[in-house]
Amino acid sequence: MIRDFVLASWLGLAALSPALAQAQSQPLLPTPQRVLTLSAAASMDVPNDWLTLSFSTTREGTDASAVQSALRQALDAALAEARRVAKPGQVELRAGNLSVYPRYNPKGGINGWQGSTELTVEGRDMTVIAQLAPRISSMSIARVGYSLSREAREQVESEVGARAIERYKKRADEVTRQFGFNRWSLREVQLNTDAPMPPVPMMRAKTMAASAADEALPVEPGRGQVNAMVTGSIQME
């Protein structure tokens, strides 16, 4: 058995020897010289084309099933009204979570139940969505937000990204000359784009319900900003 172990060990070393010899024969890569890290950014202001309108309602009572049923009825009524104007890409609907949870008294016992549910209506057709708001009476407006649609964001991202790349190349030319070199080559680069969501204003449900009873929701989409950042390193030659 000892002879077999020695033989196996010798065969293993014999198999590794060519690999070790090849690794030792390969020259070490030189440490990069004249490498510089740069960054450049670009941004563009564009009109928001997407309206997000969230409705919510709460119910409470002594029976959990009754609270859940009341929430379901309020959500179904709102959905029925919203489905009349729903259209893919223009007016889209998304029902939120319907939750019911216990309400406790000071001694820790359950003395009732309360719950809430939400409905989100969003899309490009801001006029239709604004006119829908006063027709949904079973729920109140909770949040209103404006942003860029996915298609608009992707279109703008391409242009902003191109601007950032051109600025990066111009910056690389300038810095290379300032350091006394004639040209540069790109080693590695990253391009990141983003379109931050604008702040979503919180509105008091009672105030919105009262103001929306007789008129459509005022629409003021404003403008959003799309940003692009190029970061990378160059080899000056």
Short mmCIF file of C-alpha atoms in Angstrom, two decimals:
data_model
loop_
_atom_site.label_atom_id
_atom_site.label_comp_id
_atom_site.label_asym_id
_atom_site.label_seq_id
_atom_site.Cartn_x
_atom_site.Cartn_y
_atom_site.Cartn_z
CA MET A 1 0.00 0.00 0.00
CA ILE A 2 2.91 2.35 0.77
CA ARG A 3 4.35 1.58 -2.66
CA ASP A 4 1.02 2.44 -4.32
CA PHE A 5 0.84 5.76 -2.44
CA VAL A 6 4.40 6.70 -3.47
CA LEU A 7 3.63 5.77 -7.07
CA ALA A 8 0.44 7.86 -7.08
CA SER A 9 2.28 10.83 -5.60
CA TRP A 10 5.02 10.55 -8.21
CA LEU A 11 2.48 10.39 -11.03
CA GLY A 12 0.69 13.47 -9.64
CA LEU A 13 3.91 15.48 -9.53
CA ALA A 14 4.78 14.32 -13.03
CA ALA A 15 1.43 15.55 -14.31
CA LEU A 16 1.86 18.94 -12.63
CA SER A 17 5.43 19.47 -13.78
CA PRO A 18 4.60 20.63 -17.35
CA ALA A 19 2.01 23.10 -16.03
CA LEU A 20 4.41 24.46 -13.44
CA ALA A 21 7.15 24.77 -15.99
CA GLN A 22 4.87 26.60 -18.41
CA ALA A 23 3.71 29.00 -15.66
CA GLN A 24 7.29 29.75 -14.69
CA SER A 25 8.31 30.31 -18.30
CA GLN A 26 5.60 32.92 -18.91
CA PRO A 27 6.85 36.47 -18.32
CA LEU A 28 5.18 38.58 -15.67
CA LEU A 29 2.84 41.24 -17.01
CA PRO A 30 4.28 44.71 -16.59
CA THR A 31 2.60 47.11 -14.21
CA PRO A 32 0.38 49.48 -16.21
CA GLN A 33 1.97 52.87 -16.71
CA ARG A 34 0.45 56.22 -17.70
CA VAL A 35 -3.07 55.03 -16.84
CA LEU A 36 -5.59 57.70 -15.92
CA THR A 37 -9.15 57.37 -14.61
CA LEU A 38 -11.68 59.88 -15.91
CA SER A 39 -15.40 60.54 -15.70
CA ALA A 40 -17.88 62.70 -17.59
CA ALA A 41 -21.60 63.36 -17.15
CA ALA A 42 -24.53 64.71 -19.13
CA SER A 43 -28.16 65.43 -18.31
CA MET A 44 -31.36 66.47 -20.07
CA ASP A 45 -34.62 67.95 -18.84
CA VAL A 46 -37.69 66.45 -20.52
CA PRO A 47 -41.44 66.83 -19.98
CA ASN A 48 -43.01 64.14 -17.82
CA ASP A 49 -45.48 62.06 -19.82
CA TRP A 50 -46.70 59.53 -17.22
CA LEU A 51 -49.27 60.20 -14.49
CA THR A 52 -49.66 57.86 -11.51
CA LEU A 53 -52.78 58.31 -9.39
CA SER A 54 -53.28 56.13 -6.31
CA PHE A 55 -56.60 55.72 -4.50
CA SER A 56 -57.00 54.20 -1.04
CA THR A 57 -59.63 53.54 1.57
CA THR A 58 -59.85 52.14 5.09
CA ARG A 59 -62.58 50.32 6.98
CA GLU A 60 -62.96 49.17 10.59
CA GLY A 61 -65.41 47.16 12.63
CA THR A 62 -65.85 44.39 15.18
CA ASP A 63 -65.92 41.55 12.66
CA ALA A 64 -62.92 40.78 10.43
CA SER A 65 -65.02 39.25 7.66
CA ALA A 66 -67.29 42.28 7.55
CA VAL A 67 -64.29 44.64 7.31
CA GLN A 68 -62.80 42.56 4.51
CA SER A 69 -66.11 42.47 2.66
CA ALA A 70 -66.49 46.26 2.92
CA LEU A 71 -63.00 46.79 1.54
CA ARG A 72 -63.69 44.40 -1.31
CA GLN A 73 -66.89 46.22 -2.21
CA ALA A 74 -65.11 49.59 -2.23
CA LEU A 75 -62.31 48.21 -4.44
CA ASP A 76 -64.74 46.49 -6.82
CA ALA A 77 -66.74 49.70 -7.22
CA ALA A 78 -63.59 51.69 -8.00
CA LEU A 79 -62.36 49.05 -10.45
CA ALA A 80 -65.69 48.99 -12.24
CA GLU A 81 -65.48 52.75 -12.84
CA ALA A 82 -61.82 52.69 -13.82
CA ARG A 83 -62.22 49.80 -16.26
CA ARG A 84 -64.49 51.94 -18.39
CA VAL A 85 -61.54 54.07 -19.48
CA ALA A 86 -58.73 51.50 -19.21
CA LYS A 87 -56.55 51.18 -22.31
CA PRO A 88 -53.11 49.53 -22.55
CA GLY A 89 -50.34 52.11 -22.46
CA GLN A 90 -52.77 54.98 -22.00
CA VAL A 91 -54.72 54.15 -18.82
CA GLU A 92 -53.58 51.11 -16.85
CA LEU A 93 -54.93 49.72 -13.58
CA ARG A 94 -53.19 47.98 -10.70
CA ALA A 95 -55.01 46.83 -7.56
CA GLY A 96 -52.96 47.10 -4.36
CA ASN A 97 -52.88 44.84 -1.33
CA LEU A 98 -56.05 44.35 0.65
CA SER A 99 -55.11 43.80 4.30
CA VAL A 100 -57.07 43.38 7.53
CA TYR A 101 -55.41 43.42 10.94
CA PRO A 102 -56.60 43.38 14.56
CA ARG A 103 -57.00 46.43 16.75
CA TYR A 104 -55.93 45.95 20.39
CA ASN A 105 -57.17 47.49 23.62
CA PRO A 106 -54.81 48.70 26.38
CA LYS A 107 -54.93 45.25 28.03
CA GLY A 108 -53.75 43.50 24.90
CA GLY A 109 -57.05 42.01 23.83
CA ILE A 110 -58.60 42.40 20.39
CA ASN A 111 -61.40 44.94 20.41
CA GLY A 112 -61.95 45.28 16.68
CA TRP A 113 -60.52 45.04 13.18
CA GLN A 114 -59.31 47.53 10.62
CA GLY A 115 -57.98 47.28 7.11
CA SER A 116 -57.06 49.11 3.94
CA THR A 117 -56.76 48.64 0.19
CA GLU A 118 -55.42 50.60 -2.78
CA LEU A 119 -56.00 51.07 -6.48
CA THR A 120 -53.44 52.65 -8.81
CA VAL A 121 -54.41 54.23 -12.13
CA GLU A 122 -51.54 55.31 -14.37
CA GLY A 123 -50.71 56.08 -17.97
CA ARG A 124 -50.01 58.66 -20.65
CA ASP A 125 -53.56 59.93 -21.06
CA MET A 126 -53.40 62.39 -18.19
CA THR A 127 -56.67 64.10 -19.18
CA VAL A 128 -58.71 60.90 -18.95
CA ILE A 129 -57.07 59.91 -15.65
CA ALA A 130 -57.71 63.38 -14.20
CA GLN A 131 -61.36 63.21 -15.25
CA LEU A 132 -61.68 59.76 -13.69
CA ALA A 133 -60.70 61.00 -10.22
CA PRO A 134 -64.05 62.57 -9.21
CA ARG A 135 -66.01 59.55 -10.51
CA ILE A 136 -64.40 57.15 -8.03
CA SER A 137 -66.42 57.80 -4.88
CA SER A 138 -65.68 54.63 -2.92
CA MET A 139 -62.02 55.55 -2.44
CA SER A 140 -60.03 58.74 -1.88
CA ILE A 141 -56.93 60.03 -3.65
CA ALA A 142 -53.82 59.14 -1.64
CA ARG A 143 -50.90 60.00 -3.95
CA VAL A 144 -50.25 61.78 -7.23
CA GLY A 145 -46.97 61.50 -9.12
CA TYR A 146 -45.53 62.40 -12.52
CA SER A 147 -42.65 60.68 -14.28
CA LEU A 148 -41.29 59.54 -17.63
CA SER A 149 -42.77 56.54 -19.39
CA ARG A 150 -40.39 53.66 -20.14
CA GLU A 151 -40.40 54.41 -23.87
CA ALA A 152 -39.68 58.12 -23.37
CA ARG A 153 -36.93 57.34 -20.86
CA GLU A 154 -35.22 54.84 -23.17
CA GLN A 155 -35.30 57.29 -26.07
CA VAL A 156 -33.77 60.08 -24.02
CA GLU A 157 -31.22 57.78 -22.35
CA SER A 158 -29.70 57.01 -25.75
CA GLU A 159 -29.18 60.69 -26.55
CA VAL A 160 -27.91 61.59 -23.08
CA GLY A 161 -25.54 58.62 -23.12
CA ALA A 162 -24.10 59.79 -26.46
CA ARG A 163 -23.53 63.26 -25.00
CA ALA A 164 -21.71 61.83 -21.98
CA ILE A 165 -19.48 59.69 -24.23
CA GLU A 166 -18.52 62.68 -26.38
CA ARG A 167 -17.67 64.67 -23.26
CA TYR A 168 -15.55 61.79 -21.97
CA LYS A 169 -13.60 61.59 -25.24
CA LYS A 170 -13.07 65.36 -25.28
CA ARG A 171 -11.88 65.28 -21.68
CA ALA A 172 -9.49 62.43 -22.48
CA ASP A 173 -8.03 64.43 -25.40
CA GLU A 174 -7.49 67.50 -23.22
CA VAL A 175 -5.90 65.68 -20.30
CA THR A 176 -3.63 63.62 -22.57
CA ARG A 177 -2.23 66.79 -24.14
CA GLN A 178 -1.87 68.47 -20.76
CA PHE A 179 0.29 65.57 -19.55
CA GLY A 180 2.50 65.89 -22.63
CA PHE A 181 1.36 62.79 -24.55
CA ASN A 182 0.14 62.54 -28.13
CA ARG A 183 -2.68 60.02 -28.01
CA TRP A 184 -4.65 57.71 -25.73
CA SER A 185 -6.40 54.35 -25.88
CA LEU A 186 -9.39 53.18 -23.88
CA ARG A 187 -8.72 50.49 -21.29
CA GLU A 188 -12.13 50.04 -19.65
CA VAL A 189 -15.30 52.08 -19.40
CA GLN A 190 -18.75 52.03 -17.80
CA LEU A 191 -21.85 53.90 -18.94
CA ASN A 192 -24.69 54.38 -16.45
CA THR A 193 -27.96 56.18 -17.07
CA ASP A 194 -30.82 56.93 -14.73
CA ALA A 195 -34.07 58.90 -14.64
CA PRO A 196 -34.81 59.63 -10.96
CA MET A 197 -38.45 59.59 -9.97
CA PRO A 198 -39.75 62.99 -8.92
CA PRO A 199 -41.03 63.37 -5.37
CA VAL A 200 -44.54 61.96 -5.01
CA PRO A 201 -46.65 64.44 -3.04
CA MET A 202 -48.78 63.02 -0.26
CA MET A 203 -52.26 64.47 -0.14
CA ARG A 204 -54.81 64.34 2.62
CA ALA A 205 -57.64 62.07 1.60
CA LYS A 206 -60.40 64.25 3.05
CA THR A 207 -59.12 67.37 1.32
CA MET A 208 -58.77 65.61 -2.02
CA ALA A 209 -62.18 63.96 -1.76
CA ALA A 210 -63.84 67.29 -1.12
CA SER A 211 -62.04 69.16 -3.89
CA ALA A 212 -62.50 66.36 -6.42
CA ALA A 213 -66.22 66.03 -5.88
CA ASP A 214 -67.13 68.61 -8.54
CA GLU A 215 -64.13 68.85 -10.86
CA ALA A 216 -61.31 66.87 -12.45
CA LEU A 217 -57.93 66.61 -10.81
CA PRO A 218 -55.64 69.51 -11.83
CA VAL A 219 -52.83 68.28 -14.09
CA GLU A 220 -49.35 69.83 -13.90
CA PRO A 221 -46.80 67.20 -14.99
CA GLY A 222 -43.70 69.40 -14.88
CA ARG A 223 -40.35 68.13 -16.13
CA GLY A 224 -38.03 65.28 -15.25
CA GLN A 225 -34.28 64.83 -15.65
CA VAL A 226 -32.35 61.98 -17.24
CA ASN A 227 -28.67 61.63 -16.29
CA ALA A 228 -25.77 59.69 -17.80
CA MET A 229 -22.31 59.06 -16.34
CA VAL A 230 -19.27 57.64 -18.13
CA THR A 231 -16.44 56.37 -15.94
CA GLY A 232 -13.32 54.57 -17.14
CA SER A 233 -9.57 54.54 -17.56
CA ILE A 234 -7.33 55.42 -20.48
CA GLN A 235 -3.76 54.56 -21.44
CA MET A 236 -1.79 57.67 -22.44
CA GLU A 237 0.81 57.08 -25.14
#
